[in-house]
Coordinates of N, CA and C in Angstrom, one line a residue:
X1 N 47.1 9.6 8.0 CA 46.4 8.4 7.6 C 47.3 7.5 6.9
X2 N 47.3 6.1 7.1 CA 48.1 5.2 6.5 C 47.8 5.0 4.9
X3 N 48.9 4.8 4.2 CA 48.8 4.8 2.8 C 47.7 3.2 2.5
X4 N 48.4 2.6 3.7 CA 47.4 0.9 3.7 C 46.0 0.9 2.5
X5 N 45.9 0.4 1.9 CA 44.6 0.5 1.0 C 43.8 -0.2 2.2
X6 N 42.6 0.7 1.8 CA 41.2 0.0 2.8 C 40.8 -0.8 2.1
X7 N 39.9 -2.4 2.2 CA 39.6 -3.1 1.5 C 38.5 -3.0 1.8
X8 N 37.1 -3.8 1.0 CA 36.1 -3.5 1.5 C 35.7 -4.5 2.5
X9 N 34.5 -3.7 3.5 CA 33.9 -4.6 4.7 C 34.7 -4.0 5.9
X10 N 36.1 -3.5 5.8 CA 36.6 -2.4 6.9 C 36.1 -1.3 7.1
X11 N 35.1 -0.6 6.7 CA 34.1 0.3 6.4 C 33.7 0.5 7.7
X12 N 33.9 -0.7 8.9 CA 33.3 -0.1 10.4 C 34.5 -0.1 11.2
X13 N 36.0 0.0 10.6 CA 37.0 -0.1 11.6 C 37.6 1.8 11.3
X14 N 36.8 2.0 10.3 CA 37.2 3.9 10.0 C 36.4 4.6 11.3
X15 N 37.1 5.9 11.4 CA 36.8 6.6 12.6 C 36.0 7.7 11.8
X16 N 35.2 8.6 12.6 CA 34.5 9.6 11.8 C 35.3 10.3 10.7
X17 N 36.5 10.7 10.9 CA 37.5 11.7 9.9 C 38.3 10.9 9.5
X18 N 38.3 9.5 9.7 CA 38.8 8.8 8.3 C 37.6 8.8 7.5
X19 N 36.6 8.4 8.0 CA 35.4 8.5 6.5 C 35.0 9.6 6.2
X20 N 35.1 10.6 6.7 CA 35.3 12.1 6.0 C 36.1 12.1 5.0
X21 N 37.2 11.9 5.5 CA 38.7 12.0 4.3 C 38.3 10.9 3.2
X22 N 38.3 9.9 3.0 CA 37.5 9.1 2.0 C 36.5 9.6 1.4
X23 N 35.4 10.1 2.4 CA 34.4 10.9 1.4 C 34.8 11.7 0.4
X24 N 35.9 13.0 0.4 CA 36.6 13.6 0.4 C 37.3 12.9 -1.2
X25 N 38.2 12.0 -0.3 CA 39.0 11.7 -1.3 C 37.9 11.2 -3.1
X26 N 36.5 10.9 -2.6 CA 36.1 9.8 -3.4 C 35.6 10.9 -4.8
X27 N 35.3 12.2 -3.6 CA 34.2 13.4 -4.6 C 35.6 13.9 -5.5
X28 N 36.8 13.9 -5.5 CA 37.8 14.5 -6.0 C 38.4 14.0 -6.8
X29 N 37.9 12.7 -7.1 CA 38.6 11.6 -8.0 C 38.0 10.9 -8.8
X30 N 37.0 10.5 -8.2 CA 35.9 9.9 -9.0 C 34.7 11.1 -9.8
X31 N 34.7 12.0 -8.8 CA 33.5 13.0 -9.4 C 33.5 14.6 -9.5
X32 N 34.9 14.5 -9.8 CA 35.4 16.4 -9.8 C 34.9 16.3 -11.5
X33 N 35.2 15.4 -12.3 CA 34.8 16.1 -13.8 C 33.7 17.0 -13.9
X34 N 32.5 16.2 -13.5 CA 31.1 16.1 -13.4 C 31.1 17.9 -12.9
X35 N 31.7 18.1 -11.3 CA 31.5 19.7 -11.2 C 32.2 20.4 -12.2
X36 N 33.7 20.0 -12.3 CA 34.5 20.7 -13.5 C 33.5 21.3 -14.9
X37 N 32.6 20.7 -15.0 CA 31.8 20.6 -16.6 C 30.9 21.5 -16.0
X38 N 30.5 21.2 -15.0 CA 28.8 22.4 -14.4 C 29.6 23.6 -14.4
X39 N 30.9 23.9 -13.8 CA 31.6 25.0 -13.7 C 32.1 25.6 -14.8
X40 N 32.3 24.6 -15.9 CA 33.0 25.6 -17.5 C 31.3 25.9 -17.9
X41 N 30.3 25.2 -17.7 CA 29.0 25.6 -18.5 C 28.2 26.6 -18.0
X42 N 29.1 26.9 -16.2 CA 27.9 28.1 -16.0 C 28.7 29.5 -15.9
X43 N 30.0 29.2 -16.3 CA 30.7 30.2 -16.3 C 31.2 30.9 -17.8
X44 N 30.8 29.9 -18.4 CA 30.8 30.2 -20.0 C 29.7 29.7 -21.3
X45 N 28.9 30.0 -20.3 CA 27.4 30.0 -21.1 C 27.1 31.0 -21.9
X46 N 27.5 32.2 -21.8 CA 27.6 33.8 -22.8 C 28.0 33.2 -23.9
X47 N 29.3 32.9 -23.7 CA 30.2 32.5 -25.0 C 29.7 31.2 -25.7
X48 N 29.3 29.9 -25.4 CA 28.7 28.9 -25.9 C 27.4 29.3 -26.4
X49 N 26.8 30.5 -25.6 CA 25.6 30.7 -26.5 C 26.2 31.2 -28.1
X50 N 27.3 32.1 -27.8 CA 27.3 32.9 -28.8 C 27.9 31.7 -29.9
X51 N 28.6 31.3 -29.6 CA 29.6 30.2 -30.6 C 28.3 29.6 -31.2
X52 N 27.6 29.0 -31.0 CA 26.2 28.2 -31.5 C 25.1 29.0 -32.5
X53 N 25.0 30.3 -32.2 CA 24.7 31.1 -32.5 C 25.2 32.3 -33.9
X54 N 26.6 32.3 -33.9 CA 27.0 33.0 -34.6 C 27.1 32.2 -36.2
X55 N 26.8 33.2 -37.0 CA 27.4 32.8 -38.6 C 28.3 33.0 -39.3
X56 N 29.5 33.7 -38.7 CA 30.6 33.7 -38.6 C 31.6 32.4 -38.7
X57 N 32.7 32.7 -39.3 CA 33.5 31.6 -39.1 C 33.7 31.1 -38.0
X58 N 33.9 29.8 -37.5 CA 33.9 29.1 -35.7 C 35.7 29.9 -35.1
X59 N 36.7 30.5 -35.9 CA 38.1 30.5 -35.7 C 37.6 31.9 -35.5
X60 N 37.1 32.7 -36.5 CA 36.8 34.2 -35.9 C 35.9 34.6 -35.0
X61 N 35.0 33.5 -34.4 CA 34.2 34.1 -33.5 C 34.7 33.1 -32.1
X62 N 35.7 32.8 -32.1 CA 36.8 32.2 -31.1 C 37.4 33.2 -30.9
X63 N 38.3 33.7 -31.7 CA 38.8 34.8 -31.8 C 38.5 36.3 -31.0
X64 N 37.3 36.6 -31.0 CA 36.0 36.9 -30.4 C 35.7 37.4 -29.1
X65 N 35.6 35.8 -28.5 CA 35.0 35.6 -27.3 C 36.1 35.3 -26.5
X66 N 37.1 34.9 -27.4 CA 37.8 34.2 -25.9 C 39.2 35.4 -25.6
X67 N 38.6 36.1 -24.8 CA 39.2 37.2 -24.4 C 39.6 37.3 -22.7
X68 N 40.5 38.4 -22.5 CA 40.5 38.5 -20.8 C 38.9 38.8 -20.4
X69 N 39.0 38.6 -18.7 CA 37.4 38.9 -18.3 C 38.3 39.7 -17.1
X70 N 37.0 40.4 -16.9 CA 37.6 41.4 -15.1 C 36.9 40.9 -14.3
X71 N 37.2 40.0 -13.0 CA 36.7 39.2 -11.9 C 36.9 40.5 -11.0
X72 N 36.2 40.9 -10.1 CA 36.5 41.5 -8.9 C 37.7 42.6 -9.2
X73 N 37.6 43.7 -10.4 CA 38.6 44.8 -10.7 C 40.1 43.7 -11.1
X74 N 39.8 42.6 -11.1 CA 41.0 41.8 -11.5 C 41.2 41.0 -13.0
X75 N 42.1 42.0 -13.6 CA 41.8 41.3 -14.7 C 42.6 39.5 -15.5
X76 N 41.7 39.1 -15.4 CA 42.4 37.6 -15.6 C 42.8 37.1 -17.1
X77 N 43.4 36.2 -17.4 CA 44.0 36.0 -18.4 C 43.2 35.2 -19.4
X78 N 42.7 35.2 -20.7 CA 41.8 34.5 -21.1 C 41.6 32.6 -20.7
X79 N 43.2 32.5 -20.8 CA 43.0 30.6 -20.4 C 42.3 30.4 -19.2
X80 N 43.2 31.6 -18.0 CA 42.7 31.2 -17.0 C 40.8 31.3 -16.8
X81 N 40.7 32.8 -17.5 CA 39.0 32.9 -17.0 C 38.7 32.0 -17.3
X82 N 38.7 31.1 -18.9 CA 37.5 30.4 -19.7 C 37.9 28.3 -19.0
X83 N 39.0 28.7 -18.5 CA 39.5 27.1 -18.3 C 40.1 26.7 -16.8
X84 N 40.5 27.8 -16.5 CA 41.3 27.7 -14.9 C 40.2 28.1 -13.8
X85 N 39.3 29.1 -14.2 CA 37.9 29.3 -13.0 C 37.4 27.9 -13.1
X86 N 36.5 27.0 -14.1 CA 36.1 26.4 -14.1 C 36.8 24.8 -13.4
X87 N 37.9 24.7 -13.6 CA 38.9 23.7 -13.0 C 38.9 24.3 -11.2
X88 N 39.2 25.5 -10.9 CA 39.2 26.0 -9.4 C 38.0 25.5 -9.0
X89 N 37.1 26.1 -9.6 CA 35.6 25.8 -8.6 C 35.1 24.6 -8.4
X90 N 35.4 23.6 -9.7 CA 35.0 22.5 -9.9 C 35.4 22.0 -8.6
X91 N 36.8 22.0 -8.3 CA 37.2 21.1 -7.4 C 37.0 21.5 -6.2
X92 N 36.6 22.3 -6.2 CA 36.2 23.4 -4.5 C 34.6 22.6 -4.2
X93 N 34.3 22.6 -5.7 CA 32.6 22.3 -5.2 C 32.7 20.7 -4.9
X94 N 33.8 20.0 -5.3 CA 33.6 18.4 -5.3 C 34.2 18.4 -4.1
X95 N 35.2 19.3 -3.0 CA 35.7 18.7 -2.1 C 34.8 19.3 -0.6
X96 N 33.5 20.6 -1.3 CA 32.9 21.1 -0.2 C 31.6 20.2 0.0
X97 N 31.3 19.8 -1.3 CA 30.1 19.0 -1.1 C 29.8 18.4 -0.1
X98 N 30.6 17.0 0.5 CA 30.6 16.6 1.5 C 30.5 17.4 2.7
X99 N 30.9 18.3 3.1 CA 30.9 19.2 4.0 C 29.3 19.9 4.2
X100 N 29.0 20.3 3.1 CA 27.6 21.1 2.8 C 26.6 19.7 3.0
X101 N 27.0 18.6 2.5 CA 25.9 17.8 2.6 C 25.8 17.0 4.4
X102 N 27.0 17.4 5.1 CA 26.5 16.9 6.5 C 26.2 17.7 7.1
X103 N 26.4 19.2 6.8 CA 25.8 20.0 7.1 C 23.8 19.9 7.0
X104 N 24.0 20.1 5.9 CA 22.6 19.9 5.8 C 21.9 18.7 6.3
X105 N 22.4 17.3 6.3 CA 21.6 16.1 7.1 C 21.6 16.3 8.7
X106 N 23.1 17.3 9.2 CA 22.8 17.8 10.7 C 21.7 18.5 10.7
X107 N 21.7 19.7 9.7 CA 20.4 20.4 10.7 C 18.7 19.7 10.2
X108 N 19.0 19.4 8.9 CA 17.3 18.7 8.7 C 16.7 17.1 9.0
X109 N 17.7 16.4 10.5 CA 17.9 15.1 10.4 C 16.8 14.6 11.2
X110 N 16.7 16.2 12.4 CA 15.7 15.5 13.7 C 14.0 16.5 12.9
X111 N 14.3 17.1 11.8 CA 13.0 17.4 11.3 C 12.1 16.2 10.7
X112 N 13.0 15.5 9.6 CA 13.1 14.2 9.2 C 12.6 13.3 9.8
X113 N 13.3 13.1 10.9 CA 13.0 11.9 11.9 C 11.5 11.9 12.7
X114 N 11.0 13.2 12.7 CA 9.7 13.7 13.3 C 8.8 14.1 12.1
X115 N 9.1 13.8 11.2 CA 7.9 13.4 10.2 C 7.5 11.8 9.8
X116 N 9.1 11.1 9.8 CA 9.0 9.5 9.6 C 8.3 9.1 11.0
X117 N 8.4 9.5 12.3 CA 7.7 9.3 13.8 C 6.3 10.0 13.4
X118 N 5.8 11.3 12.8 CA 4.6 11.4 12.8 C 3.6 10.4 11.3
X119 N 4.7 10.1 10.4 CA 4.1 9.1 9.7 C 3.6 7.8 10.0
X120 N 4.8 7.0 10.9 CA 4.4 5.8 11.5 C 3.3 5.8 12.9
X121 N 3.2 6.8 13.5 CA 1.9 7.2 14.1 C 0.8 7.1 13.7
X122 N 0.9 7.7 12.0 CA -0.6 7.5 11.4 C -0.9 6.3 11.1
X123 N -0.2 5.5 10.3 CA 0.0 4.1 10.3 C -0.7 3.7 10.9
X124 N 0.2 3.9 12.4 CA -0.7 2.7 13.4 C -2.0 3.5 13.6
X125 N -2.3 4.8 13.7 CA -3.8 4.7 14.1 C -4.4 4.4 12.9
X126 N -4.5 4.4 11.5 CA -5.0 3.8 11.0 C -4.6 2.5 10.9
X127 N -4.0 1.7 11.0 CA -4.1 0.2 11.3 C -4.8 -0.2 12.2
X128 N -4.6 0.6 13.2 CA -6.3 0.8 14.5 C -7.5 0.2 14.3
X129 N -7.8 1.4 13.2 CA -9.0 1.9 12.7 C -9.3 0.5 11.3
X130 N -8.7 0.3 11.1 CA -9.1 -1.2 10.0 C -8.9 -2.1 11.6
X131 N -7.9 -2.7 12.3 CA -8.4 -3.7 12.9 C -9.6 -3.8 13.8
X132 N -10.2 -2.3 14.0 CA -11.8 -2.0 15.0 C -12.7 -2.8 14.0
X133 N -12.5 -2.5 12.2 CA -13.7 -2.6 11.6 C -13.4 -3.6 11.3
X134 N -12.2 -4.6 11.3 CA -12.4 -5.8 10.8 C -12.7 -6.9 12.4
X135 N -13.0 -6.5 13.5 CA -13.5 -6.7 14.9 C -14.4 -6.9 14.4
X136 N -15.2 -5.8 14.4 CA -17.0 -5.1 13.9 C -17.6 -6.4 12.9
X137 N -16.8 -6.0 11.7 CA -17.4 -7.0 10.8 C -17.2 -8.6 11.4
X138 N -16.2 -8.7 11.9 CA -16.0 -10.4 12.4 C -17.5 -10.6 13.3
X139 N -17.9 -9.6 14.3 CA -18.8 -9.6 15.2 C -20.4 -9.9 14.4
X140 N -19.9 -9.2 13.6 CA -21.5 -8.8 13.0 C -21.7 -9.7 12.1
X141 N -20.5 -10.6 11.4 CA -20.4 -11.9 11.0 C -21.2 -12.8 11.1
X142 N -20.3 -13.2 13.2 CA -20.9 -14.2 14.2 C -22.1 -14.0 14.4
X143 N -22.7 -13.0 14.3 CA -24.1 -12.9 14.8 C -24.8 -13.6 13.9
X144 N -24.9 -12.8 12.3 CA -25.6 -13.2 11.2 C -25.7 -14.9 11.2
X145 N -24.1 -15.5 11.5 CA -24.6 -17.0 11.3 C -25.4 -17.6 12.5
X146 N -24.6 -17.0 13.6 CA -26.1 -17.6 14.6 C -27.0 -16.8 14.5
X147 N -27.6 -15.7 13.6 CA -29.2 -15.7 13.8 C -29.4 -17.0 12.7
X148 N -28.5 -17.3 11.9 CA -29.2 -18.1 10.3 C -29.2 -19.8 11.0
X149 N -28.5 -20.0 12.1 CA -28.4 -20.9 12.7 C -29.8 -21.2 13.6
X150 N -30.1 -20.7 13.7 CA -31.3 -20.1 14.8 C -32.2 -20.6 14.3
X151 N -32.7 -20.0 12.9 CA -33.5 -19.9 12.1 C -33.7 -21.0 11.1
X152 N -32.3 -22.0 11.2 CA -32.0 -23.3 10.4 C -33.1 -24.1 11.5
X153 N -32.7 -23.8 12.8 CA -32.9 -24.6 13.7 C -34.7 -24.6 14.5
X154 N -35.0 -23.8 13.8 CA -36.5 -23.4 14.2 C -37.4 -23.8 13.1
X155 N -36.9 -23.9 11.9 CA -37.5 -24.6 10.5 C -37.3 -26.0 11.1
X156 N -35.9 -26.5 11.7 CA -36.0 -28.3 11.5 C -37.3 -28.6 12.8
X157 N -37.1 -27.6 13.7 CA -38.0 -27.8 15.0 C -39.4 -27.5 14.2
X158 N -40.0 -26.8 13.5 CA -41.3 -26.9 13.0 C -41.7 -27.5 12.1
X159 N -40.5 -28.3 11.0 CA -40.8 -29.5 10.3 C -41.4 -30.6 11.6
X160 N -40.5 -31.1 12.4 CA -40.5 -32.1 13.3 C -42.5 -31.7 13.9
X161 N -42.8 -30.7 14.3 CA -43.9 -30.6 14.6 C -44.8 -30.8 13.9
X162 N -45.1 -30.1 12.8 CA -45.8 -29.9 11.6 C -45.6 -31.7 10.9
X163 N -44.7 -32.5 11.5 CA -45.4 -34.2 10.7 C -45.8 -34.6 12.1
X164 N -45.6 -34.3 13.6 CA -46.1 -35.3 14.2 C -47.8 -34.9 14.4
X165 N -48.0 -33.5 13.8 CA -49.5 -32.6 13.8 C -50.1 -33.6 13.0
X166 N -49.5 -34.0 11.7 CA -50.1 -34.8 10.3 C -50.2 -35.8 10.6
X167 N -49.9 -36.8 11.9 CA -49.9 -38.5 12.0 C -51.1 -38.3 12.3
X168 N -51.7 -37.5 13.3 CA -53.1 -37.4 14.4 C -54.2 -37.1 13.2
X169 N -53.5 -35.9 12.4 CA -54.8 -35.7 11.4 C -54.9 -36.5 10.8
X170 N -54.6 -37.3 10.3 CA -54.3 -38.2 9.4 C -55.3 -39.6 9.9
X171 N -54.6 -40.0 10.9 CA -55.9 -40.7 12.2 C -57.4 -40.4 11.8
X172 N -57.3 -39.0 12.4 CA -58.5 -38.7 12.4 C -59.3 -38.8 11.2
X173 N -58.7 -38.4 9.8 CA -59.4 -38.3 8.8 C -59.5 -39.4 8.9
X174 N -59.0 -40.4 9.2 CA -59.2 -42.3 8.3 C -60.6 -42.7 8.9
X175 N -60.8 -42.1 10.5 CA -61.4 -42.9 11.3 C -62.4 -41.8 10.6
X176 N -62.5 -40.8 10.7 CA -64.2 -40.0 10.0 C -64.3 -40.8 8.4
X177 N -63.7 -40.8 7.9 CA -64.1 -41.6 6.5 C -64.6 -43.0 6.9
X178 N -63.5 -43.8 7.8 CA -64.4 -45.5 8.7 C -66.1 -45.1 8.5
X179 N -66.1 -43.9 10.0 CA -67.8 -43.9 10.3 C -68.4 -43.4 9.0
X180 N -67.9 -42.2 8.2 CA -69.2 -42.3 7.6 C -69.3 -43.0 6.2
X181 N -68.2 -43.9 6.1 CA -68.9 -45.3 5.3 C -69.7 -45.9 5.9
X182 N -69.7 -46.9 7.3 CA -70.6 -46.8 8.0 C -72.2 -46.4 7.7
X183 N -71.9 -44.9 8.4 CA -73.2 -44.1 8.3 C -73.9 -44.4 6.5
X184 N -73.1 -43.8 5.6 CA -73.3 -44.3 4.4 C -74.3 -45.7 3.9
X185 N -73.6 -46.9 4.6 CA -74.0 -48.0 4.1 C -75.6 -47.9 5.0
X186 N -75.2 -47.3 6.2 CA -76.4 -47.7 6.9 C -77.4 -47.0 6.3
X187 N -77.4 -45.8 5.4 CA -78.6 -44.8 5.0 C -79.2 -45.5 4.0
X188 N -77.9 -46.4 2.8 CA -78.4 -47.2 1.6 C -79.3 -48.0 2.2
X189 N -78.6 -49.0 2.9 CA -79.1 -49.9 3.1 C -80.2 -50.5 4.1
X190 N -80.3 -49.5 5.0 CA -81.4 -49.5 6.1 C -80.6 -50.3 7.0
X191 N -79.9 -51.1 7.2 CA -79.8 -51.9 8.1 C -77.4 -52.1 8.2
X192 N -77.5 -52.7 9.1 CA -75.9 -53.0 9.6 C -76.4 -54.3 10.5
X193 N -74.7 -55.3 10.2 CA -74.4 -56.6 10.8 C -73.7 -56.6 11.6
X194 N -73.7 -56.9 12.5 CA -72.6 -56.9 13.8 C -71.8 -58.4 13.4
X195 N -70.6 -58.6 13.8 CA -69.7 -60.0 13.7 C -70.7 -60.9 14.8
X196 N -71.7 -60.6 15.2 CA -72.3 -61.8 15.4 C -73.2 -62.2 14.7
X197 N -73.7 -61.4 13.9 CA -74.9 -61.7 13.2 C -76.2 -61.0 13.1
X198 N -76.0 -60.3 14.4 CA -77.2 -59.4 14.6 C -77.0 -58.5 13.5
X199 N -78.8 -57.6 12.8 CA -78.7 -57.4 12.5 C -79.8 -55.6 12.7
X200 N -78.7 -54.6 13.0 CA -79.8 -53.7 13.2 C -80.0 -52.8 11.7
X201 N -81.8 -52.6 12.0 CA -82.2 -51.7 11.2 C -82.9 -50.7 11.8
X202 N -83.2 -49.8 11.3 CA -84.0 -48.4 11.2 C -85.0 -48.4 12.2
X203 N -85.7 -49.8 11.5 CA -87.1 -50.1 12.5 C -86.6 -50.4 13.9
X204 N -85.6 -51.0 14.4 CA -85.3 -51.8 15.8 C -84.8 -50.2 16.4
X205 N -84.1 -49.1 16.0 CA -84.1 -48.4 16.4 C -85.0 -47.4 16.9

């Protein structure tokens, strides 16, 4: 690989194992401390308990702990066990990571991908299911205003009836009140004058 610095936005002219080796390069430099530290804390967590713990002077209970260890019938040297394990693995775990982690996106990618596929399935059949009922309701909407329409419209049609019923009655009442003034005067008075002058009464009848 060329020493060339990659700049950014060339990020689609790398080939798969140049962006491996970048990946690679990035966990080893930027983020080996980070394992280095998980690796001194889980390899020397006995002894940190004990340092925390003891009432002892901090130089004599150094003195103490920081001893050889036997790895595998091998006995290792105190710096190395308490400082050199932890620096080995550190960097083992910051350069495998990448490795372990496409690993794992290879095998759990098409499980993944058929749960995001059975998610957006549901989606839509429930977006289905709200556009049937927002159908339904539009439907049963249109109806309600043309029944209310209907019903507007059968009130104005029975107003319209119900006054042209009241002109006739109305008629009629005037003209029964006419005659039986009429009748009326004729009972007072025994007699009625015609516009000519005649004059009928009771008796002529």
């Amino acid at each position: 690989m060329s020493d060339e610095e990659i700049k950014p936005g060339n990020e689609k002219a790398l080939s798969p194992n140049q962006s491996l080796s970048e990946a690679i390069k990035d966990k080893i430099f930027n983020k080996i401390y980070f394992y280095i530290l998980v690796s001194f804390l889980l390899i020397n967590w006995q002894e940190i308990l004990i340092l925390f713990k003891s009432n002892e002077d901090i130089f004599y209970t150094l003195s103490i702990i920081f001893t050889s260890q036997m790895w595998f019938d091998y006995m290792l040297p105190a710096w190395f066990a308490h400082f050199g394990l932890p620096i080995l693995f550190g960097t083992l775990a910051s350069a495998l990571t990448p490795f372990v982690t496409y690993w794992i996106s290879k095998v759990t990618a098409k499980r993944f991908a058929k749960i995001r596929r059975a998610d957006r399935k549901a989606d839509l059949e429930v977006e289905d299911e709200f556009q049937d009922l927002r159908i339904k309701l539009v439907t049963k909407t249109n109806k309600a205003d043309n029944l209310l329409n209907r019903i507007n419209l059968l009130e104005m049609q029975n107003a319209t009836m119900s006054k042209k019923n009241t002109q006739p009655q109305e008629h009629r009442r005037q003209l029964f009140f006419g005659i039986k003034a009429f009748v009326d005067y004729y009972e007072t008075k025994g007699e009625l004058k015609t516009p000519e002058g005649e004059i009928t009464t009771a008796a002529n009848e």
